[in-house]
């Protein structure tokens, strides 16, 4: 089996988790602190809803000059001036603000390039100098075209209106907002991620409920067996069994905790989350993660909304991060366009299959009622390798990756590592064999 550490052998009910992992990972080959990592760097996703709620200020700004603040062990702390073009959320005096961030040893940043126009999600800095910080540049800094920025600003205005209308946003309104996000290529990932996370939460909840049910059923059977044995023992010793035993149970503590929980949680429509103050009063086991996706969201999707999600997916020319997540959602919609669509995209990448192709193969393998197709889908999942990350994974099993374990310019030809090319050819052979059999079985 491949040494790739991101691989997930999930059951079909958790397939969306694999989609999320494929769609959310990023290969950060330029960051010195991450370059030696054996796997894709998986950053905790921060969709637009959370970015809006968690950041005090949102602006459209143009990058200005950068000044050096401090140098620490190869990293450089810098402060960059931002010329505010539009204040989207929060109040701030003047037409400029400053952002503290890290740069390379030369004080250069790939994220903040002078004159770039960016949509920034900002929180107050920790140094008390009035500057701001960005929690995660992967999500909190967006460089957008004019058309994309227009869509983002529209979605933000809609979200702001939803959150202003009531303390706890209506779940149906949020779901409709997610769908509108997913319909537009610019914000597709934002909406698809939330719905996928909800589906994951729902599947996890169902699995937990099933496990609890099985446990309770097993305990019930043990109780019945135990009662039978006790009855038999009692028949053998009538005197002991006739002696009454009184057990006093103090329920005041449990009742008090139950009342405290009900009081702190409060009541609300659509299974409303408690407020932050109420959360602090709840016993730890009863606390609910306010950032987590609600498993109820995915159940609120109407047939019309599902159709809109499917139409958005099939209208896409390429399968990017957002489309990968939509794919996990619409797989079970029974849409006849799915297999031809995936087969067409597999043919496009058959010479050098990317990571994402494994998901497409898996879905086709599940959908096609052909034993050989299913067998080849499993073989592809097990045998497909990606040389550079496999080597790095193996090296870090015993320690940090070294320069000896990484491809070098001397080993490369036209920027392509020979071993990486070899892995691509092996994947190509596996994929072509799968495509031939799938075409034969589906007549596509």
Short mmCIF file of C-alpha atoms in Angstrom, two decimals, residues 48-420:
data_model
loop_
_atom_site.label_atom_id
_atom_site.label_comp_id
_atom_site.label_asym_id
_atom_site.label_seq_id
_atom_site.Cartn_x
_atom_site.Cartn_y
_atom_site.Cartn_z
CA UNK A 48 -16.63 32.58 4.48
CA UNK A 49 -19.23 32.23 7.24
CA UNK A 50 -16.54 31.72 9.89
CA UNK A 51 -14.26 34.36 8.40
CA UNK A 52 -17.08 36.88 8.67
CA UNK A 53 -18.05 35.91 12.22
CA UNK A 54 -14.53 35.60 13.65
CA UNK A 55 -12.90 38.72 12.24
CA UNK A 56 -13.49 42.21 13.54
CA UNK A 57 -12.79 43.97 10.28
CA UNK A 58 -13.09 43.13 6.58
CA UNK A 59 -11.69 45.45 3.92
CA UNK A 60 -10.83 45.63 0.27
CA UNK A 61 -7.35 47.14 0.17
CA UNK A 62 -4.34 47.69 -2.04
CA UNK A 63 -0.95 46.54 -0.74
CA UNK A 64 1.48 49.34 0.05
CA UNK A 65 5.01 49.50 1.45
CA UNK A 66 6.45 46.94 3.85
CA UNK A 67 8.82 47.72 6.72
CA UNK A 68 11.03 45.42 8.77
CA UNK A 69 10.05 44.79 12.38
CA UNK A 70 12.19 41.91 13.64
CA UNK A 71 14.24 38.92 12.48
CA UNK A 72 13.84 35.60 14.32
CA UNK A 73 15.63 32.37 13.38
CA UNK A 74 15.36 32.78 9.64
CA UNK A 75 11.94 34.41 9.73
CA UNK A 76 11.32 38.08 9.33
CA UNK A 77 8.49 39.93 11.07
CA UNK A 78 7.27 42.79 8.91
CA UNK A 79 4.48 45.37 8.84
CA UNK A 80 2.72 46.18 5.58
CA UNK A 81 0.64 49.27 4.89
CA UNK A 82 -2.74 48.66 3.26
CA UNK A 83 -4.60 51.39 1.41
CA UNK A 84 -8.29 50.81 2.16
CA UNK A 85 -10.48 50.92 -0.93
CA UNK A 86 -13.68 49.71 0.75
CA UNK A 87 -14.60 49.03 4.36
CA UNK A 88 -16.83 45.95 4.32
CA UNK A 89 -17.14 45.26 8.04
CA UNK A 90 -16.02 47.12 11.16
CA UNK A 91 -14.99 50.69 11.75
CA UNK A 92 -11.59 52.18 11.24
CA UNK A 93 -10.29 55.70 11.01
CA UNK A 94 -8.38 56.84 7.95
CA UNK A 95 -7.72 55.33 4.58
CA UNK A 96 -4.79 53.18 5.64
CA UNK A 97 -4.15 50.35 8.08
CA UNK A 98 -1.21 48.10 8.90
CA UNK A 99 -0.93 44.32 8.93
CA UNK A 100 1.76 42.47 10.89
CA UNK A 101 2.88 39.24 9.24
CA UNK A 102 5.86 37.01 8.50
CA UNK A 103 8.10 37.18 5.45
CA UNK A 104 11.17 35.35 4.20
CA UNK A 105 14.72 36.22 5.27
CA UNK A 106 14.79 38.95 2.64
CA UNK A 107 11.60 40.54 3.95
CA UNK A 108 9.59 39.36 0.93
CA UNK A 109 6.10 37.89 1.12
CA UNK A 110 4.33 35.85 -1.54
CA UNK A 111 1.00 36.74 0.05
CA UNK A 112 1.35 40.51 0.16
CA UNK A 113 2.73 41.82 -3.11
CA UNK A 114 2.85 45.59 -3.54
CA UNK A 115 -0.06 47.03 -5.58
CA UNK A 116 -2.13 43.84 -5.34
CA UNK A 117 -5.77 44.39 -4.47
CA UNK A 118 -6.93 42.02 -1.76
CA UNK A 119 -10.01 41.14 0.26
CA UNK A 120 -8.70 40.94 3.84
CA UNK A 121 -10.23 39.42 6.97
CA UNK A 122 -8.54 41.09 9.93
CA UNK A 123 -8.33 40.78 13.69
CA UNK A 124 -6.60 43.17 16.12
CA UNK A 125 -2.89 42.50 16.53
CA UNK A 126 -1.38 41.26 19.76
CA UNK A 127 1.19 44.05 20.16
CA UNK A 128 -1.21 46.87 20.93
CA UNK A 129 0.22 49.07 18.20
CA UNK A 130 -3.05 49.41 16.30
CA UNK A 131 -1.94 47.02 13.57
CA UNK A 132 -4.00 44.03 12.48
CA UNK A 133 -3.18 40.37 11.95
CA UNK A 134 -4.56 37.63 9.74
CA UNK A 135 -5.21 34.33 11.49
CA UNK A 136 -4.57 32.20 8.41
CA UNK A 137 -3.31 33.65 5.14
CA UNK A 138 -4.55 30.55 3.31
CA UNK A 139 -8.14 31.71 3.81
CA UNK A 140 -8.03 35.23 5.24
CA UNK A 141 -6.39 36.83 2.20
CA UNK A 142 -8.20 36.62 -1.13
CA UNK A 143 -6.84 37.99 -4.39
CA UNK A 144 -9.85 38.25 -6.69
CA UNK A 145 -10.74 39.50 -10.13
CA UNK A 146 -13.30 42.31 -10.44
CA UNK A 147 -16.08 39.81 -11.16
CA UNK A 148 -15.07 37.51 -8.29
CA UNK A 149 -14.81 40.40 -5.83
CA UNK A 150 -18.28 41.59 -6.80
CA UNK A 151 -19.71 38.13 -6.03
CA UNK A 152 -17.86 37.89 -2.71
CA UNK A 153 -19.11 41.30 -1.59
CA UNK A 154 -22.66 40.34 -2.52
CA UNK A 155 -22.47 37.09 -0.54
CA UNK A 156 -20.98 38.93 2.45
CA UNK A 157 -23.80 41.49 2.37
CA UNK A 158 -26.35 38.66 2.30
CA UNK A 159 -24.69 36.89 5.21
CA UNK A 160 -24.56 40.12 7.19
CA UNK A 161 -28.29 40.59 6.67
CA UNK A 162 -29.03 37.01 7.78
CA UNK A 163 -26.98 37.43 10.96
CA UNK A 164 -28.48 40.83 11.78
CA UNK A 165 -32.10 39.72 11.60
CA UNK A 166 -31.92 37.50 14.66
CA UNK A 167 -29.44 36.33 17.28
CA UNK A 168 -29.53 32.78 15.95
CA UNK A 169 -29.64 32.65 12.14
CA UNK A 170 -32.41 30.60 10.59
CA UNK A 171 -30.95 27.30 9.38
CA UNK A 172 -33.00 27.30 6.17
CA UNK A 173 -31.72 30.77 5.31
CA UNK A 174 -28.14 29.66 5.86
CA UNK A 175 -28.63 26.57 3.69
CA UNK A 176 -30.03 28.71 0.87
CA UNK A 177 -27.03 31.00 1.26
CA UNK A 178 -24.68 28.00 1.05
CA UNK A 179 -26.39 26.92 -2.16
CA UNK A 180 -26.07 30.40 -3.68
CA UNK A 181 -22.38 30.37 -2.79
CA UNK A 182 -21.94 26.94 -4.39
CA UNK A 183 -23.67 28.02 -7.59
CA UNK A 184 -21.02 30.62 -8.35
CA UNK A 185 -17.51 29.40 -9.29
CA UNK A 186 -15.93 32.24 -7.27
CA UNK A 187 -17.57 31.19 -3.99
CA UNK A 188 -18.24 27.54 -4.83
CA UNK A 189 -15.86 26.14 -2.23
CA UNK A 190 -17.35 28.38 0.48
CA UNK A 191 -20.83 26.88 0.15
CA UNK A 192 -19.86 23.34 -0.83
CA UNK A 193 -17.50 23.02 2.12
CA UNK A 194 -20.22 23.97 4.64
CA UNK A 195 -22.70 21.49 3.16
CA UNK A 196 -20.05 18.76 3.01
CA UNK A 197 -19.06 19.42 6.62
CA UNK A 198 -22.73 19.16 7.59
CA UNK A 199 -23.01 15.84 5.76
CA UNK A 200 -19.90 14.59 7.58
CA UNK A 201 -21.35 15.68 10.92
CA UNK A 202 -24.63 13.98 10.10
CA UNK A 203 -22.88 10.74 9.11
CA UNK A 204 -20.74 10.84 12.27
CA UNK A 205 -23.80 11.45 14.39
CA UNK A 206 -25.62 8.52 12.78
CA UNK A 207 -22.59 6.27 13.33
CA UNK A 208 -22.39 7.34 16.99
CA UNK A 209 -26.11 6.75 17.48
CA UNK A 210 -25.81 3.31 15.90
CA UNK A 211 -22.86 2.42 18.12
CA UNK A 212 -24.74 3.61 21.21
CA UNK A 213 -27.78 1.59 20.17
CA UNK A 214 -25.69 -1.56 19.72
CA UNK A 215 -24.02 -1.00 23.09
CA UNK A 216 -27.36 -0.50 24.83
CA UNK A 217 -28.75 -3.60 23.16
CA UNK A 218 -25.77 -5.64 24.30
CA UNK A 219 -26.10 -4.36 27.87
CA UNK A 220 -29.81 -5.15 27.80
CA UNK A 221 -29.08 -8.75 26.81
CA UNK A 222 -26.50 -9.01 29.60
CA UNK A 223 -29.06 -7.68 32.08
CA UNK A 224 -31.57 -10.30 31.00
CA UNK A 225 -28.97 -13.05 31.39
CA UNK A 226 -27.92 -11.67 34.77
CA UNK A 227 -31.52 -11.49 36.00
CA UNK A 228 -32.07 -15.10 34.96
CA UNK A 229 -29.03 -16.24 36.91
CA UNK A 230 -30.07 -14.21 39.96
CA UNK A 231 -33.55 -15.74 39.88
CA UNK A 232 -32.07 -19.22 39.82
CA UNK A 233 -29.81 -18.41 42.76
CA UNK A 234 -32.74 -16.92 44.66
CA UNK A 235 -34.73 -20.14 44.31
CA UNK A 236 -31.92 -22.02 46.00
CA UNK A 237 -31.83 -19.64 48.93
CA UNK A 238 -35.36 -18.49 49.88
CA UNK A 239 -34.35 -16.99 53.21
CA UNK A 240 -31.82 -14.54 51.71
CA UNK A 241 -34.08 -13.60 48.83
CA UNK A 242 -36.93 -12.85 51.21
CA UNK A 243 -34.91 -10.26 53.09
CA UNK A 244 -35.85 -6.78 51.78
CA UNK A 245 -33.04 -4.43 50.88
CA UNK A 246 -33.64 -0.69 50.73
CA UNK A 247 -31.36 1.51 48.62
CA UNK A 248 -31.56 5.29 48.93
CA UNK A 249 -30.68 7.26 45.80
CA UNK A 250 -29.79 10.95 46.02
CA UNK A 251 -31.18 12.50 42.84
CA UNK A 252 -30.80 16.10 43.91
CA UNK A 253 -27.39 16.50 42.23
CA UNK A 254 -28.55 15.03 38.91
CA UNK A 255 -31.76 17.06 39.00
CA UNK A 256 -29.79 20.21 39.78
CA UNK A 257 -27.38 19.62 36.91
CA UNK A 258 -30.25 18.85 34.54
CA UNK A 259 -32.04 22.04 35.53
CA UNK A 260 -28.81 24.01 35.14
CA UNK A 261 -28.26 22.56 31.68
CA UNK A 262 -31.80 23.34 30.52
CA UNK A 263 -31.62 26.84 31.94
CA UNK A 264 -28.23 27.60 30.43
CA UNK A 265 -29.03 26.16 27.02
CA UNK A 266 -32.20 28.18 26.68
CA UNK A 267 -34.79 27.62 24.01
CA UNK A 268 -34.84 28.62 20.37
CA UNK A 269 -36.12 27.71 16.96
CA UNK A 270 -34.31 25.31 14.60
CA UNK A 271 -32.25 23.80 17.43
CA UNK A 272 -30.64 27.16 18.24
CA UNK A 273 -27.13 27.24 19.62
CA UNK A 274 -26.77 28.68 23.14
CA UNK A 275 -24.99 32.00 23.47
CA UNK A 276 -21.31 32.17 24.45
CA UNK A 277 -22.28 33.15 28.01
CA UNK A 278 -24.66 30.19 28.19
CA UNK A 279 -22.03 27.86 26.78
CA UNK A 280 -19.65 28.74 29.64
CA UNK A 281 -22.30 27.69 32.16
CA UNK A 282 -22.90 24.27 30.60
CA UNK A 283 -21.23 21.10 31.88
CA UNK A 284 -18.34 20.26 29.55
CA UNK A 285 -20.05 17.22 27.99
CA UNK A 286 -23.06 19.31 27.02
CA UNK A 287 -21.13 22.08 25.28
CA UNK A 288 -21.68 22.46 21.57
CA UNK A 289 -19.00 23.72 19.22
CA UNK A 290 -20.31 26.98 17.82
CA UNK A 291 -17.89 26.77 14.87
CA UNK A 292 -18.90 23.26 13.87
CA UNK A 293 -21.20 22.60 10.95
CA UNK A 294 -24.74 21.72 11.96
CA UNK A 295 -25.69 18.15 10.91
CA UNK A 296 -29.22 19.46 10.33
CA UNK A 297 -28.14 21.66 7.41
CA UNK A 298 -27.70 18.82 4.94
CA UNK A 299 -31.16 17.48 5.79
CA UNK A 300 -32.75 20.84 4.99
CA UNK A 301 -31.71 20.77 1.34
CA UNK A 302 -34.81 20.75 -0.86
CA UNK A 303 -35.05 18.82 -4.12
CA UNK A 304 -34.86 22.13 -5.96
CA UNK A 305 -31.66 23.08 -4.13
CA UNK A 306 -30.13 19.66 -4.83
CA UNK A 307 -30.90 20.16 -8.52
CA UNK A 308 -29.21 23.57 -8.44
CA UNK A 309 -26.10 22.04 -6.86
CA UNK A 310 -26.00 19.30 -9.50
CA UNK A 311 -26.47 21.81 -12.33
CA UNK A 312 -23.63 23.93 -10.95
CA UNK A 313 -21.34 20.89 -10.82
CA UNK A 314 -22.07 19.67 -14.33
CA UNK A 315 -21.67 23.18 -15.76
CA UNK A 316 -18.07 23.33 -14.49
CA UNK A 317 -15.32 22.94 -17.05
CA UNK A 318 -12.82 21.66 -14.51
CA UNK A 319 -13.05 19.83 -11.20
CA UNK A 320 -11.42 22.09 -8.64
CA UNK A 321 -11.64 22.21 -4.86
CA UNK A 322 -15.26 23.34 -4.78
CA UNK A 323 -16.33 20.89 -7.46
CA UNK A 324 -14.66 18.03 -5.57
CA UNK A 325 -16.87 18.78 -2.59
CA UNK A 326 -19.98 19.13 -4.75
CA UNK A 327 -19.14 15.75 -6.25
CA UNK A 328 -19.26 14.15 -2.82
CA UNK A 329 -22.69 15.72 -2.27
CA UNK A 330 -24.35 14.86 -5.57
CA UNK A 331 -22.93 11.35 -5.92
CA UNK A 332 -26.12 9.81 -4.55
CA UNK A 333 -28.58 12.09 -6.35
CA UNK A 334 -28.99 9.54 -9.14
CA UNK A 335 -28.18 12.07 -11.85
CA UNK A 336 -27.58 10.32 -15.22
CA UNK A 337 -24.99 12.96 -16.13
CA UNK A 338 -22.55 11.79 -13.45
CA UNK A 339 -20.82 8.80 -15.07
CA UNK A 340 -20.31 10.41 -18.52
CA UNK A 341 -19.00 13.55 -16.80
CA UNK A 342 -16.45 11.67 -14.68
CA UNK A 343 -15.37 9.42 -17.53
CA UNK A 344 -14.75 12.48 -19.70
CA UNK A 345 -12.54 14.03 -17.03
CA UNK A 346 -10.65 10.78 -16.46
CA UNK A 347 -9.78 10.65 -20.16
CA UNK A 348 -8.43 14.20 -19.92
CA UNK A 349 -5.92 13.24 -17.20
CA UNK A 350 -5.10 9.66 -18.19
CA UNK A 351 -1.49 10.55 -19.11
CA UNK A 352 -0.68 11.93 -15.63
CA UNK A 353 -3.53 11.29 -13.18
CA UNK A 354 -3.64 13.77 -10.26
CA UNK A 355 -4.58 12.92 -6.68
CA UNK A 356 -8.20 13.84 -7.34
CA UNK A 357 -8.59 11.12 -9.99
CA UNK A 358 -8.66 8.53 -7.22
CA UNK A 359 -11.97 9.95 -6.00
CA UNK A 360 -13.47 9.84 -9.46
CA UNK A 361 -12.36 6.24 -9.91
CA UNK A 362 -13.82 5.33 -6.51
CA UNK A 363 -17.20 6.84 -7.36
CA UNK A 364 -17.37 5.11 -10.74
CA UNK A 365 -16.36 1.83 -9.11
CA UNK A 366 -19.25 2.12 -6.69
CA UNK A 367 -21.76 3.18 -9.32
CA UNK A 368 -21.03 0.55 -11.97
CA UNK A 369 -22.44 -2.93 -11.36
CA UNK A 370 -19.45 -4.73 -12.83
CA UNK A 371 -17.18 -6.93 -10.75
CA UNK A 372 -14.04 -6.17 -12.77
CA UNK A 373 -14.63 -2.40 -12.65
CA UNK A 374 -15.00 -2.57 -8.88
CA UNK A 375 -11.84 -4.66 -8.58
CA UNK A 376 -9.82 -2.25 -10.74
CA UNK A 377 -11.12 0.74 -8.74
CA UNK A 378 -9.81 -0.82 -5.53
CA UNK A 379 -6.49 -1.67 -7.20
CA UNK A 380 -6.07 1.90 -8.40
CA UNK A 381 -6.69 3.22 -4.90
CA UNK A 382 -4.15 0.82 -3.43
CA UNK A 383 -1.41 1.01 -6.06
CA UNK A 384 -1.41 4.64 -7.20
CA UNK A 385 1.69 6.37 -5.82
CA UNK A 386 3.10 9.88 -5.90
CA UNK A 387 6.87 9.61 -5.69
CA UNK A 388 8.06 12.81 -4.02
CA UNK A 389 5.59 12.68 -1.16
CA UNK A 390 6.05 8.92 -0.73
CA UNK A 391 9.81 9.35 -0.34
CA UNK A 392 9.37 12.19 2.09
CA UNK A 393 6.80 10.22 4.07
CA UNK A 394 9.10 7.23 4.39
CA UNK A 395 12.01 9.42 5.46
CA UNK A 396 10.05 11.19 8.18
CA UNK A 397 8.87 7.91 9.67
CA UNK A 398 12.29 7.83 11.34
CA UNK A 399 13.06 11.53 11.40
CA UNK A 400 12.93 14.78 9.47
CA UNK A 401 13.27 14.68 5.71
CA UNK A 402 16.73 15.63 4.49
CA UNK A 403 18.04 17.06 1.26
CA UNK A 404 19.12 13.52 0.31
CA UNK A 405 15.50 12.33 0.34
CA UNK A 406 14.17 15.17 -1.81
CA UNK A 407 14.48 15.54 -5.58
CA UNK A 408 17.15 18.03 -6.64
CA UNK A 409 17.59 20.17 -9.73
CA UNK A 410 20.39 17.85 -10.82
CA UNK A 411 17.97 14.93 -10.83
CA UNK A 412 15.37 16.83 -12.81
CA UNK A 413 14.89 17.32 -16.50
CA UNK A 414 12.73 20.23 -17.61
CA UNK A 415 11.63 20.61 -13.98
CA UNK A 416 10.16 17.08 -13.78
CA UNK A 417 11.76 14.58 -11.44
CA UNK A 418 12.39 11.20 -13.16
CA UNK A 419 10.92 9.22 -10.28
CA UNK A 420 7.91 11.49 -10.16
#
